[in-house]
Short mmCIF file of C-alpha atoms and ligand atoms in Angstrom, two decimals:
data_model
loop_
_atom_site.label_atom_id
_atom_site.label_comp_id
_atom_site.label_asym_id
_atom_site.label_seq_id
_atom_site.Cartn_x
_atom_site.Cartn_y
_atom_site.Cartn_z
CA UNK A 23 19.95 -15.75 22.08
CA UNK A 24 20.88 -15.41 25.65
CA UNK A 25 18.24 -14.65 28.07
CA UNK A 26 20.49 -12.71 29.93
CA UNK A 27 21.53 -10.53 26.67
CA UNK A 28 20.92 -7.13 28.01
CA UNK A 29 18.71 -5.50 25.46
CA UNK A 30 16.74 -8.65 23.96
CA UNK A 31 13.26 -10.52 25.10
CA UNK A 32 12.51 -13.47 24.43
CA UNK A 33 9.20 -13.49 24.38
CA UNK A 34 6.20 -10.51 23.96
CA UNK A 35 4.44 -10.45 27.09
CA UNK A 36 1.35 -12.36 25.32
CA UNK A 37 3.77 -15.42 24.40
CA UNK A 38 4.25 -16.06 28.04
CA UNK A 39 1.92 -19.11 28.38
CA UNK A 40 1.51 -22.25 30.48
CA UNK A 41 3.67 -24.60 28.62
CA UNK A 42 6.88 -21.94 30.03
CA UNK A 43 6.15 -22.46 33.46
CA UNK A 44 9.25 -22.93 35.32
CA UNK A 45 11.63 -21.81 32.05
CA UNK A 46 13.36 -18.75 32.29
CA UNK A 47 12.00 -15.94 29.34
CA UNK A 48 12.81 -12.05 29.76
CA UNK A 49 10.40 -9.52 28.51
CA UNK A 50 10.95 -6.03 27.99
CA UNK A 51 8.40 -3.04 27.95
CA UNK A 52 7.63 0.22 30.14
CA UNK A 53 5.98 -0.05 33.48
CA UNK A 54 2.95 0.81 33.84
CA UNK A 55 2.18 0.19 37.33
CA UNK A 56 4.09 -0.73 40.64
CA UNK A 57 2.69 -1.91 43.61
CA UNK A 58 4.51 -2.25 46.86
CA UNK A 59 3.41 -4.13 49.68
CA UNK A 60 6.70 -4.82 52.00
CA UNK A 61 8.99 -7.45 50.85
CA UNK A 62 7.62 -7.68 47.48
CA UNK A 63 6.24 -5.97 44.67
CA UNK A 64 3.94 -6.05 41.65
CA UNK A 65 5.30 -4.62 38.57
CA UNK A 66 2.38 -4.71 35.45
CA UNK A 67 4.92 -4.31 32.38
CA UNK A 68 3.33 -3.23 29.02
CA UNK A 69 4.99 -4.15 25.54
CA UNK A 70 3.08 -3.66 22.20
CA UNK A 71 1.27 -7.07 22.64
CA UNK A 72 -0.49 -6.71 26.28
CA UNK A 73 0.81 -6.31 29.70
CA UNK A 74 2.45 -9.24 32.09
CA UNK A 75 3.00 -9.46 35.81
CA UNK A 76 6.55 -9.82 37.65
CA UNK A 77 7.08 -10.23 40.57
CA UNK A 78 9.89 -8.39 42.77
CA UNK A 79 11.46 -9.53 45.92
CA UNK A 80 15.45 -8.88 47.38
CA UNK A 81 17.55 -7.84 44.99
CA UNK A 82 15.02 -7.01 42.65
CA UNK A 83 13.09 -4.84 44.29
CA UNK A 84 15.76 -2.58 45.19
CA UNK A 85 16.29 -2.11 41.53
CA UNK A 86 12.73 -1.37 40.62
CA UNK A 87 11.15 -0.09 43.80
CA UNK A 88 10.90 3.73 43.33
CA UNK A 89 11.30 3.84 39.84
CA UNK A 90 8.78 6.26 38.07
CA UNK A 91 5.89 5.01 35.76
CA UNK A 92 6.55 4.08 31.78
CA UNK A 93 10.08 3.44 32.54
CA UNK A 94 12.28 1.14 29.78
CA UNK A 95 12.69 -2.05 31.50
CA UNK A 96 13.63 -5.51 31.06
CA UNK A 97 13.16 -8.09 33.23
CA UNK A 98 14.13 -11.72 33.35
CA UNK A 99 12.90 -14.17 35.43
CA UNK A 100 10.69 -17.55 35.80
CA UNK A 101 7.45 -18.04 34.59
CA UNK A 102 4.85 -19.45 37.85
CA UNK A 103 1.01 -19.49 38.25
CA UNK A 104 -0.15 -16.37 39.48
CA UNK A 105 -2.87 -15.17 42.09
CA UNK A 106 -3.89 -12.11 40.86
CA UNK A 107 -7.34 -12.20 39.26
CA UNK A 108 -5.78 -10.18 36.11
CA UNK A 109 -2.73 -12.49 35.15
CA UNK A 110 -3.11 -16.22 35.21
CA UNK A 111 0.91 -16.06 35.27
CA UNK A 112 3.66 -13.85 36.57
CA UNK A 113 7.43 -13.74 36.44
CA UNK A 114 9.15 -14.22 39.17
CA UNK A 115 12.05 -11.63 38.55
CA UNK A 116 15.51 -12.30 38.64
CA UNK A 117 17.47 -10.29 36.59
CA UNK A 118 16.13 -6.14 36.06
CA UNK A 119 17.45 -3.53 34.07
CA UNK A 120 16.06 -0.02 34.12
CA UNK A 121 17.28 0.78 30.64
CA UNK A 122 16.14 4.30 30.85
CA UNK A 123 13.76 6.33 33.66
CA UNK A 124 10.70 8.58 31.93
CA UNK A 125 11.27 11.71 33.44
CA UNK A 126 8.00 13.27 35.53
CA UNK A 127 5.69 15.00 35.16
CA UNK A 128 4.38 12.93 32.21
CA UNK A 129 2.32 15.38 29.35
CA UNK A 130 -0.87 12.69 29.42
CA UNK A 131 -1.49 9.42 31.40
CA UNK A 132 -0.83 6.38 28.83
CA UNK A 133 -2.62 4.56 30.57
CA UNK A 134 -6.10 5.95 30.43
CA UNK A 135 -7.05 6.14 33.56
CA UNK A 136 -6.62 10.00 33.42
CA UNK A 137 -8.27 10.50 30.33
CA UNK A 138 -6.71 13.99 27.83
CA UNK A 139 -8.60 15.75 24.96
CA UNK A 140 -7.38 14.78 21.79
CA UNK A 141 -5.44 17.96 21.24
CA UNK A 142 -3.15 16.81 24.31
CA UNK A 143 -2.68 13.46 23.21
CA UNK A 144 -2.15 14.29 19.53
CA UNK A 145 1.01 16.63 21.23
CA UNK A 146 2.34 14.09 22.64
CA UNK A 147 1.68 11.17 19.91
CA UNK A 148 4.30 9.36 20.70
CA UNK A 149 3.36 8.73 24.37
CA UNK A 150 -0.09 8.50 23.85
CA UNK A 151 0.46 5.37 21.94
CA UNK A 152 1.32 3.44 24.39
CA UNK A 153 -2.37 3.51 25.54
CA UNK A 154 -3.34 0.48 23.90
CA UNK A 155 -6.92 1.49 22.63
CA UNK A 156 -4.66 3.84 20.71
CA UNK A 157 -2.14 1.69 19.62
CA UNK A 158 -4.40 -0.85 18.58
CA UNK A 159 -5.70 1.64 15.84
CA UNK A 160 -2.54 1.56 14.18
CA UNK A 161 -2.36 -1.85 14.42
CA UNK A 162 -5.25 -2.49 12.13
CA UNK A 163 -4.44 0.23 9.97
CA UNK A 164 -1.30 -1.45 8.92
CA UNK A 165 -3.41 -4.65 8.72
CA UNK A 166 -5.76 -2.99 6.77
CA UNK A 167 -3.16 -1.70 4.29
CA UNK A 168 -2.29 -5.25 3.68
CA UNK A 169 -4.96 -6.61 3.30
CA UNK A 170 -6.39 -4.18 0.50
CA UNK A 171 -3.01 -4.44 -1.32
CA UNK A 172 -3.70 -8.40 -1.20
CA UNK A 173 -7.14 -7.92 -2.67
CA UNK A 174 -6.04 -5.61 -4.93
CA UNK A 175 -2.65 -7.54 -5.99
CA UNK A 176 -5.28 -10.86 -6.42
CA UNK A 177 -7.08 -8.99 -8.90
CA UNK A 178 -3.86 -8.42 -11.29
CA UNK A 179 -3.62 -4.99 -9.88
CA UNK A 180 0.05 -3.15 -10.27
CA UNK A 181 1.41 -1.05 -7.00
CA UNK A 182 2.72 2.26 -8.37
CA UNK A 183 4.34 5.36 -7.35
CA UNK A 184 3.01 8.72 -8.66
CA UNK A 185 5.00 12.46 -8.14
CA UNK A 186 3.77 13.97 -4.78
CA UNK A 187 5.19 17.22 -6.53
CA UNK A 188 3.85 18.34 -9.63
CA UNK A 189 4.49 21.16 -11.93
CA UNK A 190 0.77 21.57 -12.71
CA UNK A 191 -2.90 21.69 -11.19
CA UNK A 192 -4.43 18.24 -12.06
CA UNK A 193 -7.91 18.95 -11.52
CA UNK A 194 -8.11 22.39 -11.95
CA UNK A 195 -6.68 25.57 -9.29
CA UNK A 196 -9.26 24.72 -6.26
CA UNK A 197 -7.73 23.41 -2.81
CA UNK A 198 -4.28 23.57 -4.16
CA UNK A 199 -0.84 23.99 -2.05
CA UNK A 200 1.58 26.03 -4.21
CA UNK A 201 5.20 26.93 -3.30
CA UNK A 202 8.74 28.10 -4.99
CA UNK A 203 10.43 25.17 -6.66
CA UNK A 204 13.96 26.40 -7.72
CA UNK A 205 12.54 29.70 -9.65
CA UNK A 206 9.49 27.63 -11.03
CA UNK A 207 6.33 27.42 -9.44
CA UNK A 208 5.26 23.86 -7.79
CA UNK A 209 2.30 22.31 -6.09
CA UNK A 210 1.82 19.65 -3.89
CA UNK A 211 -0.73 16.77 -5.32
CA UNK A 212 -4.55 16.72 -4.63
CA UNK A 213 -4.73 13.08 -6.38
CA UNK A 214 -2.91 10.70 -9.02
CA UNK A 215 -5.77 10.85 -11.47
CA UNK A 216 -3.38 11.88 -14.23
CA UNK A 217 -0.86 9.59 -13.63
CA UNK A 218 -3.04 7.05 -12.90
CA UNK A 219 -5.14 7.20 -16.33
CA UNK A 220 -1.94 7.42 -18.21
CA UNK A 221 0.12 4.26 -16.33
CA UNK A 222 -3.38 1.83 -17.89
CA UNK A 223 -2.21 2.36 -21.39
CA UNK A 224 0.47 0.02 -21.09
CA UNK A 225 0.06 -1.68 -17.04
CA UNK A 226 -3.63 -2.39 -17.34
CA UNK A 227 -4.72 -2.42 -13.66
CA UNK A 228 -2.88 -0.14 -11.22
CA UNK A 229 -3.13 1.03 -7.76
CA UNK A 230 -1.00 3.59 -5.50
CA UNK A 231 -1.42 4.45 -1.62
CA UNK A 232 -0.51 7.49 -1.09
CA UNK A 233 -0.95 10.69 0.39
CA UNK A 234 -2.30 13.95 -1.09
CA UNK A 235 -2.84 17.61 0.32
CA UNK A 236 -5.46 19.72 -0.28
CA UNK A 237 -5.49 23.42 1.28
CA UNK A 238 -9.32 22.46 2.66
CA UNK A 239 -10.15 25.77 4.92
CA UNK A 240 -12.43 23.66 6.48
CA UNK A 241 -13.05 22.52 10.56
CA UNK A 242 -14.59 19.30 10.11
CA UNK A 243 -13.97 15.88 11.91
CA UNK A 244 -13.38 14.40 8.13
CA UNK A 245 -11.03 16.79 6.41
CA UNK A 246 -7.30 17.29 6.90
CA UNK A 247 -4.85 18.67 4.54
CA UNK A 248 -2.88 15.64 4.38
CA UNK A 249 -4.48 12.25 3.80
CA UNK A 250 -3.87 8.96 2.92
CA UNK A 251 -5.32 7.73 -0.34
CA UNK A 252 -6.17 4.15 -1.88
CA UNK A 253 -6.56 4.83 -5.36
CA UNK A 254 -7.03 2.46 -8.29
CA UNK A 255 -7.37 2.42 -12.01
CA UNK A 256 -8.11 -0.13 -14.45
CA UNK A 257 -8.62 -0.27 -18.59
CA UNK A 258 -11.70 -2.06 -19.96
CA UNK A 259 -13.61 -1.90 -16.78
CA UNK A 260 -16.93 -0.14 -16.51
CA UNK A 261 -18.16 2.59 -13.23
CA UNK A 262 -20.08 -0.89 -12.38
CA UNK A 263 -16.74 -2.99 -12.23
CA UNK A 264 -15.39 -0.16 -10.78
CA UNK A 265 -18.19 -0.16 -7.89
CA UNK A 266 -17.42 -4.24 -7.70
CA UNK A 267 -13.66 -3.89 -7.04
CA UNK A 268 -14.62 -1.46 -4.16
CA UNK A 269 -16.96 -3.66 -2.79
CA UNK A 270 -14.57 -6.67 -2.61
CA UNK A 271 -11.85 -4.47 -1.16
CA UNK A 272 -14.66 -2.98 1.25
CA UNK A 273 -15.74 -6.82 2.38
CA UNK A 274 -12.48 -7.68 2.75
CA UNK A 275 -11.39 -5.21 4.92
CA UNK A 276 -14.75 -5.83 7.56
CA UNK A 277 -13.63 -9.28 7.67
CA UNK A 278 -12.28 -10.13 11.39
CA UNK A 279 -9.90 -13.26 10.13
CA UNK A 280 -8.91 -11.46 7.50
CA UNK A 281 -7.47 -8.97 9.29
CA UNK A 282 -6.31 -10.61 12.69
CA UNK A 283 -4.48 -13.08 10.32
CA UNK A 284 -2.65 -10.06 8.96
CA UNK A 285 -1.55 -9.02 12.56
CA UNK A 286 1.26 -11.08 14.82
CA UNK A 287 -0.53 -13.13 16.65
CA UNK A 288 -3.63 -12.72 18.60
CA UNK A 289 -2.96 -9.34 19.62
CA UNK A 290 -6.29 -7.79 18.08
CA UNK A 291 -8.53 -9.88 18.88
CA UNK A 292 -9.71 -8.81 22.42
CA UNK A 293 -9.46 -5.17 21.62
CA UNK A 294 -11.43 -5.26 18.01
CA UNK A 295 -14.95 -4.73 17.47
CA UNK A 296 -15.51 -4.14 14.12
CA UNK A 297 -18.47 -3.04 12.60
CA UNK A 298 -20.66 -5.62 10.93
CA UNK A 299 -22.16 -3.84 8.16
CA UNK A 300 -24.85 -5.47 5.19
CA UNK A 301 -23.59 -6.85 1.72
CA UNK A 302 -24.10 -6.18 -0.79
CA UNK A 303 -23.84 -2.51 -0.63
CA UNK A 304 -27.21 -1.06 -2.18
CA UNK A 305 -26.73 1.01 -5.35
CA UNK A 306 -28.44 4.08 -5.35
CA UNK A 307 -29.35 6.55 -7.88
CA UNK A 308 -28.48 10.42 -7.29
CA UNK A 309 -32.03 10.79 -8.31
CA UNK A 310 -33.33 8.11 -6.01
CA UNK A 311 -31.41 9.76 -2.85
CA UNK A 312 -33.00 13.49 -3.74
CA UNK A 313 -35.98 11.66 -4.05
CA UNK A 314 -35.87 10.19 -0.66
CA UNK A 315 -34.56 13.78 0.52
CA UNK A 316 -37.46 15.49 -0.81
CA UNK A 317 -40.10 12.90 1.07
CA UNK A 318 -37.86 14.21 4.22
CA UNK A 319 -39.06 17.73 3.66
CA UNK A 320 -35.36 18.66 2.48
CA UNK A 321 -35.25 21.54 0.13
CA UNK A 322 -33.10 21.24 -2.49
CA UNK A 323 -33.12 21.02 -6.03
CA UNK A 324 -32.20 18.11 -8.81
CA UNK A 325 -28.72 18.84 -9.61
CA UNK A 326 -27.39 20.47 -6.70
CA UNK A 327 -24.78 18.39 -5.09
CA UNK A 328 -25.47 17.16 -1.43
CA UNK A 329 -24.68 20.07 1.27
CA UNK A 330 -23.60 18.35 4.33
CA UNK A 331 -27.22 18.78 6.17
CA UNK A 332 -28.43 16.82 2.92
CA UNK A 333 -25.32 14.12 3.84
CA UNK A 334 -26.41 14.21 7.66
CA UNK A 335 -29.62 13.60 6.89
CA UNK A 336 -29.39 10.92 4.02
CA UNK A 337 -26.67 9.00 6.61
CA UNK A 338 -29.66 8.89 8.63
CA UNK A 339 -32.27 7.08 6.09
CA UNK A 340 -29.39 4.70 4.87
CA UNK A 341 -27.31 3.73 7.85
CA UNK A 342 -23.63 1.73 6.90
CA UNK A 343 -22.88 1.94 3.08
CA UNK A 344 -24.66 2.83 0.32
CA UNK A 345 -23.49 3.74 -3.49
CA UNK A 346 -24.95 7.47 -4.67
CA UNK A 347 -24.56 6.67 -8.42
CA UNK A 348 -25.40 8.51 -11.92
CA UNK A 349 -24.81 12.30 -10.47
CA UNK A 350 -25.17 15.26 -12.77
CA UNK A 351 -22.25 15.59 -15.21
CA UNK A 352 -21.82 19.31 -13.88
CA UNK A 353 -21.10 18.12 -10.33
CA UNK A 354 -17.74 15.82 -11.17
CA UNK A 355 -14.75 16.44 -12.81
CA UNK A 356 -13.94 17.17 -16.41
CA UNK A 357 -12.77 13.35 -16.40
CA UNK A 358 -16.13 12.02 -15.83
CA UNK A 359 -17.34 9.75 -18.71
CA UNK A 360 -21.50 11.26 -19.03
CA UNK A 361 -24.06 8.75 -19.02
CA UNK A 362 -24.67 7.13 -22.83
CA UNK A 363 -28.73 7.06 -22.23
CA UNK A 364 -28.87 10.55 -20.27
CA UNK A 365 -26.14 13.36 -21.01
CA UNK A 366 -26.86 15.21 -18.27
CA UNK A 367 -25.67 12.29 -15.76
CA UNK A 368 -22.23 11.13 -15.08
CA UNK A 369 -21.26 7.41 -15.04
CA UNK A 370 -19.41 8.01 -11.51
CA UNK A 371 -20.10 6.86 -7.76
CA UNK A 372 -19.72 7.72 -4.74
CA UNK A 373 -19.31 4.98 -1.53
CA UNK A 374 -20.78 6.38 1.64
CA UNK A 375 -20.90 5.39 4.91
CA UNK A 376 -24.22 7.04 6.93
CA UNK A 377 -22.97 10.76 5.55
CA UNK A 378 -19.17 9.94 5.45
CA UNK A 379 -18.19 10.00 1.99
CA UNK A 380 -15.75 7.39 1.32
CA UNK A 381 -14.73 6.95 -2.32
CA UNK A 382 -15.48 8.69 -5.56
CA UNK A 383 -15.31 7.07 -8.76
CA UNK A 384 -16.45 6.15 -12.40
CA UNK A 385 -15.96 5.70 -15.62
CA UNK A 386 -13.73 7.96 -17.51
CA UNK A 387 -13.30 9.69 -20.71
CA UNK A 388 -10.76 7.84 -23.34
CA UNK A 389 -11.49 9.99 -26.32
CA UNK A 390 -9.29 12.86 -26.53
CA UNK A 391 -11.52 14.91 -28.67
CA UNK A 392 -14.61 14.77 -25.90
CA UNK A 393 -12.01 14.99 -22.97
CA UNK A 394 -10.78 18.42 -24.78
CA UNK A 395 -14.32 19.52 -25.31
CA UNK A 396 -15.22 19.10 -21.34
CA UNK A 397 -12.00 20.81 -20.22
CA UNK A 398 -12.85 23.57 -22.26
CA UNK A 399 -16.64 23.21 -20.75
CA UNK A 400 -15.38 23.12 -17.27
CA UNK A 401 -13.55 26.93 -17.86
CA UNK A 402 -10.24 24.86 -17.86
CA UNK A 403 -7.81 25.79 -20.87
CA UNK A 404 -6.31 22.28 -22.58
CA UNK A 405 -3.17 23.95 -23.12
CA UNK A 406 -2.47 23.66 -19.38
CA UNK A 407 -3.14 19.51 -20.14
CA UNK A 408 -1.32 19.01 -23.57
CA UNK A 409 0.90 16.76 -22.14
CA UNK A 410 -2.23 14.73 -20.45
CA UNK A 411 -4.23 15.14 -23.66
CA UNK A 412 -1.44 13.62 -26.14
CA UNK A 413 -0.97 10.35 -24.09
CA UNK A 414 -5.14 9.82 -24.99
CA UNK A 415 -3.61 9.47 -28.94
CA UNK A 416 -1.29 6.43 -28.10
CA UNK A 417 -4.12 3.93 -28.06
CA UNK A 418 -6.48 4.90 -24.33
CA UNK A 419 -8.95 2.26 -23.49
CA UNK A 420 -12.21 2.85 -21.72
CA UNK A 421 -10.61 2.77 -18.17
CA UNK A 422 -12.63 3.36 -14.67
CA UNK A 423 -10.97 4.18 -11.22
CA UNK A 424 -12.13 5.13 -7.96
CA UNK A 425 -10.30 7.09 -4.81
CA UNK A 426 -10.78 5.77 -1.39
CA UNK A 427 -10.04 8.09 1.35
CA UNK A 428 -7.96 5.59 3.32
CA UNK A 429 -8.50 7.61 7.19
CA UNK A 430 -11.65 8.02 6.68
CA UNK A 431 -11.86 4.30 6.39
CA UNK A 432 -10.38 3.64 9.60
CA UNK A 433 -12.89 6.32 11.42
CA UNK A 434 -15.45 3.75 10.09
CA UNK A 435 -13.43 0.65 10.95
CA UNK A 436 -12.57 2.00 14.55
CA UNK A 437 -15.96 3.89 15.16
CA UNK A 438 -13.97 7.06 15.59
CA UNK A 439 -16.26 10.37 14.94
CA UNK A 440 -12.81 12.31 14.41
CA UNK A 441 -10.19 11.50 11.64
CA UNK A 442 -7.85 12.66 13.55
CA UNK A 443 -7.96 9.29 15.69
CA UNK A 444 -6.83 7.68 12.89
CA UNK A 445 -3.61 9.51 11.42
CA UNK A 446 -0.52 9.52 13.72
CA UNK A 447 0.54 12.74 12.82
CA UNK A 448 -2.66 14.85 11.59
CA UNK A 449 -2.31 17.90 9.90
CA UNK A 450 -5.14 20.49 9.22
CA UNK A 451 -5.49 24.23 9.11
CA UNK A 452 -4.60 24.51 12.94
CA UNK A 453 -1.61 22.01 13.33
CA UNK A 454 1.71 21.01 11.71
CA UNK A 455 3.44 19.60 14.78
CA UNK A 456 4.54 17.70 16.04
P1 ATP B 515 -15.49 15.81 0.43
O1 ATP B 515 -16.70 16.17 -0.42
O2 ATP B 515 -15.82 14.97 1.61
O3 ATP B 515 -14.64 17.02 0.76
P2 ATP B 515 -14.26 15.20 -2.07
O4 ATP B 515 -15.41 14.78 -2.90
O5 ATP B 515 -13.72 16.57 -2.20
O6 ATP B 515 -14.57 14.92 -0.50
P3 ATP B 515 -12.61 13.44 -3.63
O7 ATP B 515 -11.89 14.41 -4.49
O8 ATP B 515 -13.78 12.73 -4.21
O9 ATP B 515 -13.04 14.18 -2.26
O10 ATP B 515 -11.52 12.43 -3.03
C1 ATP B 515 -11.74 11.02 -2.91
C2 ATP B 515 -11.81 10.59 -1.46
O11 ATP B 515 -10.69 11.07 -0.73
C3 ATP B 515 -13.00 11.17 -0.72
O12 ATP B 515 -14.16 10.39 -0.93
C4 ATP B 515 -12.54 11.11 0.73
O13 ATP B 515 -12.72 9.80 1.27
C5 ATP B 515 -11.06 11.36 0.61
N1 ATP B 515 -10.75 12.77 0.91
C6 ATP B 515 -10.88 13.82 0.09
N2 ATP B 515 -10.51 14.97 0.68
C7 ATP B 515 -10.09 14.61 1.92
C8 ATP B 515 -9.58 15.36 3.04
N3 ATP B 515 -9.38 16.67 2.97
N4 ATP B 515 -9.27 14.69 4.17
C9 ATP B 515 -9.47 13.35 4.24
N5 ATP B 515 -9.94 12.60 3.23
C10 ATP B 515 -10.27 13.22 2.09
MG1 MG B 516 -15.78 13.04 -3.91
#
């Protein structure tokens, strides 16, 4: 490749080291700054990597001088020691192209020295990731994706690929988006739990990541209507297996080389701090949490699920992650395998993080006769799940699964109190654009 091929670098501005002093490497990026001072001129370019100095002077400078902020540009030039006390090196331009000008008045400041609300920047999404405490989110996510789906893969796991469309509520009406589906009525999928228990009769282990809506009329800083999902299934596992897997893929996913060795190069590791939470994760009882509740002074009753002042407060008595296992049987899904020694308690878990709820899981009902009699317990009619009941009669193992809510996750990994920090394009009751 040419170094003077007009739309191609050679290099990311943080593979400009000392051993290409002298050569001649061209970068390409926006500008972020300019500064002027006579005969030459400091441009600070920004790519996806990190930022690198050039240097201006002649011909150059005429090219660049006046030309506004976050700019396409690509410069060639050679690589010399620098002076500044941010860049150890510089280019010293020879070749620039101004590939296309950003047109001013910018929406936000990429930058971040003029700092926007998040509505702003989520309006202009696009733009706003070139702030890299932004970008660098997204970064680890899609590090993060990786590495669960090696975790997950090592474990004999299968990727799948579930309907996002559906012709029928899978866990009963609540939360659901419906809409017209040539002259038949439609929804939009809250999970993959059918699919998913139906795909271990013959695959064994499976995972999906995907998204799922739910029509949640709620204003919280964890709930959108579109998310992101890790989900897995597996037959002849236990809700304690189950709670296992999830802890390995949790680990995993808080470990720094892990991850950084998932991302080109170096580029995360000045701008990550991840959190550096205990293992193991305790296991908690549903009983044992409402017990430390009540000592709290919190009013509630056995068998009421957690209200989120209940969440708020237990996140503060068990900070980073904790297990809330063995809840009531009335509280979780028709699904739910109940508890052999106690049938009033379910054989399911949830992972929390402080009061962020995480995952939900357990161990799940293979029998077709008992998974009848709890639909029919639950209000639901098994009509509406013959063709999810019959698939039990072609040989179902004792299976257990959990979902992982994947941007909620990444508010943990990235310390982010919203969720919407996390998603590119968010969408909630409020906003569908861009
Ligand atoms: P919550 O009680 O917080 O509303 P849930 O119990 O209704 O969650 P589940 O059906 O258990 O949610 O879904 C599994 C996981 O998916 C949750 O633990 C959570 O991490 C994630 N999740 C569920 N609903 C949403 C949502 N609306 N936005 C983002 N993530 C979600
Ligand atoms: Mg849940």
């Amino acid at each position: 490749m040419s170094v003077f091929d007009d739309i191609h670098r050679t290099h990311y501005t943080d593979q400009v080291q000392e051993t290409l002093i002298g050569q001649v490497v061209s970068i390409a990026g926006w500008i972020e700054d300019i500064r002027d001072i006579g005969k030459v001129a400091f441009l600070t370019i920004r790519d996806i990597r990190g930022a690198a100095q050039v240097v201006l002077s002649a011909n150059t400078l005429s090219v660049a001088k006046d030309k506004p902020r976050q700019s396409a540009i690509i410069v060639s030039g050679v690589v010399q020691h620098s002076k500044s006390k941010d860049f150890p090196l510089e280019i010293k331009a020879e070749k620039v192209n101004i590939v296309t000008e950003a047109i001013h008045p910018l929406p936000i400041d990429p930058t971040g020295r003029v700092e926007s609300a998040i509505d702003k920047r989520l309006d202009s999404r696009a733009l706003d990731l070139r702030n890299p405490k932004t970008s660098s989110i997204f970064l680890l996510r899609s590090a993060v994706l990786d590495n669960i789906r090696t975790t997950l893969r090592s474990k004999a796991f299968v990727e799948v690929n579930t309907p996002k469309i559906i012709g029928s509520a899978s866990e009963g009406g609540a939360n659901l988006f419906g809409f017209e589906y040539f002259k038949k009525q439609a929804y939009l999928a809250q999970s993959p739990q059918l699919y998913k228990e139906q795909l271990i009769l013959a695959l064994d282990r499976v995972f999906e990541i995907g998204v799922y809506f739910r029509a949640e009329n709620s204003h919280t800083v964890r709930h959108l209507t579109e998310f992101l999902s890790v989900d897995i299934e597996a037959a002849f596992i236990n809700y304690e297996d189950a709670m296992d897997l999830a802890e390995e893929v949790i680990r995993n996913t808080f470990n720094v080389n892990k991850i950084i060795d998932r991302t080109d190069g170096d580029v995360l590791h000045d701008r990550l701090q991840l959190p550096t939470p205990r293992f193991p994760i305790d296991r908690l009882t549903y009983e044992q949490c409402i017990e430390g509740l009540w000592k709290e002074g919190e009013k509630l009753e056995f068998g009421e699920d957690l209200s989120d002042a209940s969440l708020r407060k237990l996140g503060e008595i068990h900070k980073g992650f904790y297990f809330i296992k063995d809840w009531p049987l009335k509280l979780k899904p028709f699904y739910i395998h109940e508890k052999l020694d106690n049938l009033e308690l379910s054989q399911s878990f949830d992972l929390q993080y402080g009061y962020l709820e995480l995952i939900s899981g357990g161990q799940r009902h293979h029998d077709p006769v008992k998974l009848r009699k709890r639909l029919i317990d639950q209000g639901l009619n098994p009509m509406n799940f013959d063709r999810h009941l019959r698939v039990f009669g072609w040989g179902m193992p004792p299976h257990s699964g959990w979902g992982l809510g994947f941007d909620r996750l990444m508010m943990v990994l990235t310390h982010s109190d919203n969720i919407r920090e996390t998603v590119l394009y968010p969408r909630d009751t409020e906003r569908l654009i861009p």
